[in-house]
Amino acid sequence: MSKGLRELGYSVDVASTGDGFKKTVADITVNWAVYWDIKGQIRLLKQFKNFLKEYELIQVIAPYSLPVVLQIYLSISNIFFRKKYKIFSSIVGCDYVFWTTGRKVLGISLFDEVEKYGEGSINRIRDKLRSFLTRSFVRGYMGMPEYYYSYIADAKYRNKPIALTLAAANMKHKYDDLDFDKFTKKQKLVFFHGIPKGREGFKGSHHIKAAFEIAKKKYKDIAEFIIVTSVPYDEYIEIVSKTDIVFDQTNFHIYGMATLEAMEAGKIVASCSQDKGFWSKVSKDLSLEFIPKIYTLKPDKDFILSQIDKIIQEKQELPNIAKHNRKFVEKYHNPKLIAQRHLDFWKNNMVKK
């Protein structure tokens, strides 16, 4: 989205921790690892104090994951300086609202899968506190579909500005440079799945990996199956560039960032339940004229294997599917479009001076 904002003439800096193993590069490096380091906490508070002074607006990706000392500081700053109330938030990850209200209203397999594989759940005291602190300093929220519908269903957020959005795609590839016919020309189709270590349950990786193991033997002459675990982002993109079909995740309704990046790059994608009723709601609320053609995934190795079978059987149709999905990305994930949607939301919900 920063790219879209810059194209619209705005000055933007991205601050990031590097997102763990992904080692993403940003304009400003932020260090969250300061929980038991008093000097580190002081440096972090000073850094955010400068952010509040220097920037007209701050968009936080996941405010509930900020160190508690920083959440308290931002809450106090908002209480005493309401005219400087300029922090907005994206809604991502398994926060308290998504885990509690989302679990009730979404009907997705995510929560059971995460608990099944011991990847944690909600600590009600800790996460209620984080949620309370976040509400005290965040002016408004923008979220992708599953997160958006969780938040608008939660009574505590009914008076908060909340908007539905799609993610901005990093348009790295020109349409005319993509070889959509490669699917029919290749002897072997290359399937790919990326595993984030410690989040296998979140992504459904256990089931995808099991299906890939069976498919390796069944289709050894006509398909290749690649799985990588927790590689840096640049290395991940390099590996994906050499593949044809990306199997992303099993536990949501539509798709996530890995699917979006793959569609932008002209890949075939399989992800999530592709629930028709959920898509109908999203299409209506975002005025979508068409939706992408994404192969369905569920947390079941036999079902995933059936989708591998289907993709191989539909090999001749893959070029048109890839073209269709790329056009969807261009139309609805355009960075300038998403940036303008955020700008309109921010302007409409800033506290007036």
PDB file of N, CA and C in Angstrom, residues 207-253:
ATOM      1  N   HIS A 207      -1.993 -31.119   6.639  1.00  0.00           N
ATOM      2  CA  HIS A 207      -2.846 -31.790   5.659  1.00  0.00           C
ATOM      3  C   HIS A 207      -2.282 -31.647   4.245  1.00  0.00           C
ATOM      4  N   ILE A 208      -1.787 -30.456   3.921  1.00  0.00           N
ATOM      5  CA  ILE A 208      -1.220 -30.233   2.589  1.00  0.00           C
ATOM      6  C   ILE A 208       0.022 -31.095   2.397  1.00  0.00           C
ATOM      7  N   LYS A 209       0.865 -31.148   3.413  1.00  0.00           N
ATOM      8  CA  LYS A 209       2.086 -31.955   3.337  1.00  0.00           C
ATOM      9  C   LYS A 209       1.748 -33.433   3.139  1.00  0.00           C
ATOM     10  N   ALA A 210       0.750 -33.931   3.859  1.00  0.00           N
ATOM     11  CA  ALA A 210       0.350 -35.338   3.730  1.00  0.00           C
ATOM     12  C   ALA A 210      -0.156 -35.637   2.322  1.00  0.00           C
ATOM     13  N   ALA A 211      -0.934 -34.714   1.765  1.00  0.00           N
ATOM     14  CA  ALA A 211      -1.447 -34.898   0.402  1.00  0.00           C
ATOM     15  C   ALA A 211      -0.318 -34.859  -0.621  1.00  0.00           C
ATOM     16  N   PHE A 212       0.632 -33.954  -0.425  1.00  0.00           N
ATOM     17  CA  PHE A 212       1.779 -33.853  -1.340  1.00  0.00           C
ATOM     18  C   PHE A 212       2.599 -35.149  -1.334  1.00  0.00           C
ATOM     19  N   GLU A 213       2.756 -35.764  -0.163  1.00  0.00           N
ATOM     20  CA  GLU A 213       3.538 -36.999  -0.072  1.00  0.00           C
ATOM     21  C   GLU A 213       2.905 -38.106  -0.908  1.00  0.00           C
ATOM     22  N   ILE A 214       1.590 -38.197  -0.876  1.00  0.00           N
ATOM     23  CA  ILE A 214       0.887 -39.204  -1.683  1.00  0.00           C
ATOM     24  C   ILE A 214       0.982 -38.855  -3.164  1.00  0.00           C
ATOM     25  N   ALA A 215       0.792 -37.567  -3.476  1.00  0.00           N
ATOM     26  CA  ALA A 215       0.794 -37.127  -4.872  1.00  0.00           C
ATOM     27  C   ALA A 215       2.164 -37.286  -5.525  1.00  0.00           C
ATOM     28  N   LYS A 216       3.234 -37.159  -4.739  1.00  0.00           N
ATOM     29  CA  LYS A 216       4.591 -37.331  -5.281  1.00  0.00           C
ATOM     30  C   LYS A 216       4.745 -38.692  -5.948  1.00  0.00           C
ATOM     31  N   LYS A 217       4.193 -39.716  -5.322  1.00  0.00           N
ATOM     32  CA  LYS A 217       4.294 -41.070  -5.866  1.00  0.00           C
ATOM     33  C   LYS A 217       3.295 -41.282  -7.004  1.00  0.00           C
ATOM     34  N   LYS A 218       2.101 -40.755  -6.821  1.00  0.00           N
ATOM     35  CA  LYS A 218       1.046 -40.974  -7.809  1.00  0.00           C
ATOM     36  C   LYS A 218       1.339 -40.270  -9.125  1.00  0.00           C
ATOM     37  N   TYR A 219       1.935 -39.082  -9.044  1.00  0.00           N
ATOM     38  CA  TYR A 219       2.145 -38.270 -10.249  1.00  0.00           C
ATOM     39  C   TYR A 219       3.631 -37.992 -10.502  1.00  0.00           C
ATOM     40  N   LYS A 220       4.492 -38.941 -10.148  1.00  0.00           N
ATOM     41  CA  LYS A 220       5.934 -38.691 -10.222  1.00  0.00           C
ATOM     42  C   LYS A 220       6.422 -38.361 -11.626  1.00  0.00           C
ATOM     43  N   ASP A 221       5.692 -38.800 -12.655  1.00  0.00           N
ATOM     44  CA  ASP A 221       6.132 -38.549 -14.033  1.00  0.00           C
ATOM     45  C   ASP A 221       5.589 -37.250 -14.615  1.00  0.00           C
ATOM     46  N   ILE A 222       4.572 -36.669 -13.981  1.00  0.00           N
ATOM     47  CA  ILE A 222       3.946 -35.479 -14.578  1.00  0.00           C
ATOM     48  C   ILE A 222       3.843 -34.290 -13.626  1.00  0.00           C
ATOM     49  N   ALA A 223       4.304 -34.456 -12.403  1.00  0.00           N
ATOM     50  CA  ALA A 223       4.216 -33.340 -11.450  1.00  0.00           C
ATOM     51  C   ALA A 223       5.346 -33.412 -10.428  1.00  0.00           C
ATOM     52  N   GLU A 224       5.705 -32.242  -9.931  1.00  0.00           N
ATOM     53  CA  GLU A 224       6.725 -32.119  -8.888  1.00  0.00           C
ATOM     54  C   GLU A 224       6.114 -31.363  -7.715  1.00  0.00           C
ATOM     55  N   PHE A 225       6.512 -31.722  -6.500  1.00  0.00           N
ATOM     56  CA  PHE A 225       5.920 -31.110  -5.311  1.00  0.00           C
ATOM     57  C   PHE A 225       7.022 -30.574  -4.407  1.00  0.00           C
ATOM     58  N   ILE A 226       6.963 -29.268  -4.131  1.00  0.00           N
ATOM     59  CA  ILE A 226       7.992 -28.590  -3.344  1.00  0.00           C
ATOM     60  C   ILE A 226       7.376 -28.008  -2.076  1.00  0.00           C
ATOM     61  N   ILE A 227       8.023 -28.240  -0.945  1.00  0.00           N
ATOM     62  CA  ILE A 227       7.621 -27.634   0.327  1.00  0.00           C
ATOM     63  C   ILE A 227       8.849 -26.971   0.943  1.00  0.00           C
ATOM     64  N   VAL A 228       8.710 -25.731   1.370  1.00  0.00           N
ATOM     65  CA  VAL A 228       9.798 -25.051   2.079  1.00  0.00           C
ATOM     66  C   VAL A 228       9.261 -24.536   3.411  1.00  0.00           C
ATOM     67  N   THR A 229      10.152 -24.404   4.379  1.00  0.00           N
ATOM     68  CA  THR A 229       9.756 -23.963   5.720  1.00  0.00           C
ATOM     69  C   THR A 229      10.529 -22.719   6.133  1.00  0.00           C
ATOM     70  N   SER A 230       9.802 -21.660   6.430  1.00  0.00           N
ATOM     71  CA  SER A 230      10.340 -20.453   7.069  1.00  0.00           C
ATOM     72  C   SER A 230      11.617 -19.922   6.418  1.00  0.00           C
ATOM     73  N   VAL A 231      11.528 -19.613   5.144  1.00  0.00           N
ATOM     74  CA  VAL A 231      12.678 -18.999   4.467  1.00  0.00           C
ATOM     75  C   VAL A 231      12.463 -17.487   4.390  1.00  0.00           C
ATOM     76  N   PRO A 232      13.542 -16.697   4.295  1.00  0.00           N
ATOM     77  CA  PRO A 232      13.392 -15.244   4.142  1.00  0.00           C
ATOM     78  C   PRO A 232      12.527 -14.905   2.931  1.00  0.00           C
ATOM     79  N   TYR A 233      11.860 -13.759   3.005  1.00  0.00           N
ATOM     80  CA  TYR A 233      10.878 -13.390   1.986  1.00  0.00           C
ATOM     81  C   TYR A 233      11.469 -13.388   0.577  1.00  0.00           C
ATOM     82  N   ASP A 234      12.630 -12.788   0.393  1.00  0.00           N
ATOM     83  CA  ASP A 234      13.227 -12.718  -0.946  1.00  0.00           C
ATOM     84  C   ASP A 234      13.524 -14.111  -1.493  1.00  0.00           C
ATOM     85  N   GLU A 235      13.982 -15.003  -0.630  1.00  0.00           N
ATOM     86  CA  GLU A 235      14.242 -16.384  -1.053  1.00  0.00           C
ATOM     87  C   GLU A 235      12.936 -17.095  -1.389  1.00  0.00           C
ATOM     88  N   TYR A 236      11.904 -16.832  -0.598  1.00  0.00           N
ATOM     89  CA  TYR A 236      10.578 -17.409  -0.846  1.00  0.00           C
ATOM     90  C   TYR A 236      10.063 -17.009  -2.228  1.00  0.00           C
ATOM     91  N   ILE A 237      10.152 -15.726  -2.548  1.00  0.00           N
ATOM     92  CA  ILE A 237       9.675 -15.233  -3.840  1.00  0.00           C
ATOM     93  C   ILE A 237      10.458 -15.867  -4.983  1.00  0.00           C
ATOM     94  N   GLU A 238      11.757 -16.037  -4.798  1.00  0.00           N
ATOM     95  CA  GLU A 238      12.602 -16.657  -5.822  1.00  0.00           C
ATOM     96  C   GLU A 238      12.179 -18.105  -6.070  1.00  0.00           C
ATOM     97  N   ILE A 239      11.883 -18.841  -4.997  1.00  0.00           N
ATOM     98  CA  ILE A 239      11.449 -20.236  -5.136  1.00  0.00           C
ATOM     99  C   ILE A 239      10.095 -20.306  -5.834  1.00  0.00           C
ATOM    100  N   VAL A 240       9.153 -19.461  -5.398  1.00  0.00           N
ATOM    101  CA  VAL A 240       7.806 -19.472  -5.982  1.00  0.00           C
ATOM    102  C   VAL A 240       7.851 -19.144  -7.472  1.00  0.00           C
ATOM    103  N   SER A 241       8.776 -18.298  -7.878  1.00  0.00           N
ATOM    104  CA  SER A 241       8.870 -17.900  -9.289  1.00  0.00           C
ATOM    105  C   SER A 241       9.136 -19.094 -10.203  1.00  0.00           C
ATOM    106  N   LYS A 242       9.670 -20.176  -9.640  1.00  0.00           N
ATOM    107  CA  LYS A 242      10.004 -21.356 -10.439  1.00  0.00           C
ATOM    108  C   LYS A 242       8.920 -22.430 -10.360  1.00  0.00           C
ATOM    109  N   THR A 243       7.781 -22.088  -9.763  1.00  0.00           N
ATOM    110  CA  THR A 243       6.690 -23.050  -9.610  1.00  0.00           C
ATOM    111  C   THR A 243       5.488 -22.632 -10.451  1.00  0.00           C
ATOM    112  N   ASP A 244       4.473 -23.502 -10.476  1.00  0.00           N
ATOM    113  CA  ASP A 244       3.280 -23.248 -11.290  1.00  0.00           C
ATOM    114  C   ASP A 244       2.007 -23.112 -10.465  1.00  0.00           C
ATOM    115  N   ILE A 245       1.876 -23.938  -9.437  1.00  0.00           N
ATOM    116  CA  ILE A 245       0.647 -23.972  -8.639  1.00  0.00           C
ATOM    117  C   ILE A 245       1.004 -23.808  -7.168  1.00  0.00           C
ATOM    118  N   VAL A 246       0.385 -22.831  -6.516  1.00  0.00           N
ATOM    119  CA  VAL A 246       0.647 -22.567  -5.098  1.00  0.00           C
ATOM    120  C   VAL A 246      -0.536 -23.035  -4.260  1.00  0.00           C
ATOM    121  N   PHE A 247      -0.279 -23.948  -3.336  1.00  0.00           N
ATOM    122  CA  PHE A 247      -1.267 -24.356  -2.347  1.00  0.00           C
ATOM    123  C   PHE A 247      -0.989 -23.538  -1.091  1.00  0.00           C
ATOM    124  N   ASP A 248      -1.915 -22.653  -0.732  1.00  0.00           N
ATOM    125  CA  ASP A 248      -1.655 -21.687   0.330  1.00  0.00           C
ATOM    126  C   ASP A 248      -2.109 -22.187   1.694  1.00  0.00           C
ATOM    127  N   GLN A 249      -3.431 -22.141   1.962  1.00  0.00           N
ATOM    128  CA  GLN A 249      -3.917 -22.482   3.298  1.00  0.00           C
ATOM    129  C   GLN A 249      -5.314 -23.077   3.220  1.00  0.00           C
ATOM    130  N   THR A 250      -5.734 -23.723   4.319  1.00  0.00           N
ATOM    131  CA  THR A 250      -6.978 -24.492   4.289  1.00  0.00           C
ATOM    132  C   THR A 250      -8.099 -23.915   5.138  1.00  0.00           C
ATOM    133  N   ASN A 251      -7.814 -22.982   6.032  1.00  0.00           N
ATOM    134  CA  ASN A 251      -8.725 -22.748   7.154  1.00  0.00           C
ATOM    135  C   ASN A 251      -9.571 -21.486   7.111  1.00  0.00           C
ATOM    136  N   PHE A 252      -9.456 -20.680   6.073  1.00  0.00           N
ATOM    137  CA  PHE A 252     -10.287 -19.483   5.950  1.00  0.00           C
ATOM    138  C   PHE A 252     -11.335 -19.705   4.855  1.00  0.00           C
ATOM    139  N   HIS A 253     -12.069 -18.631   4.514  1.00  0.00           N
ATOM    140  CA  HIS A 253     -13.081 -18.751   3.468  1.00  0.00           C
ATOM    141  C   HIS A 253     -12.560 -18.393   2.081  1.00  0.00           C
TER     142      HIS A 253
END
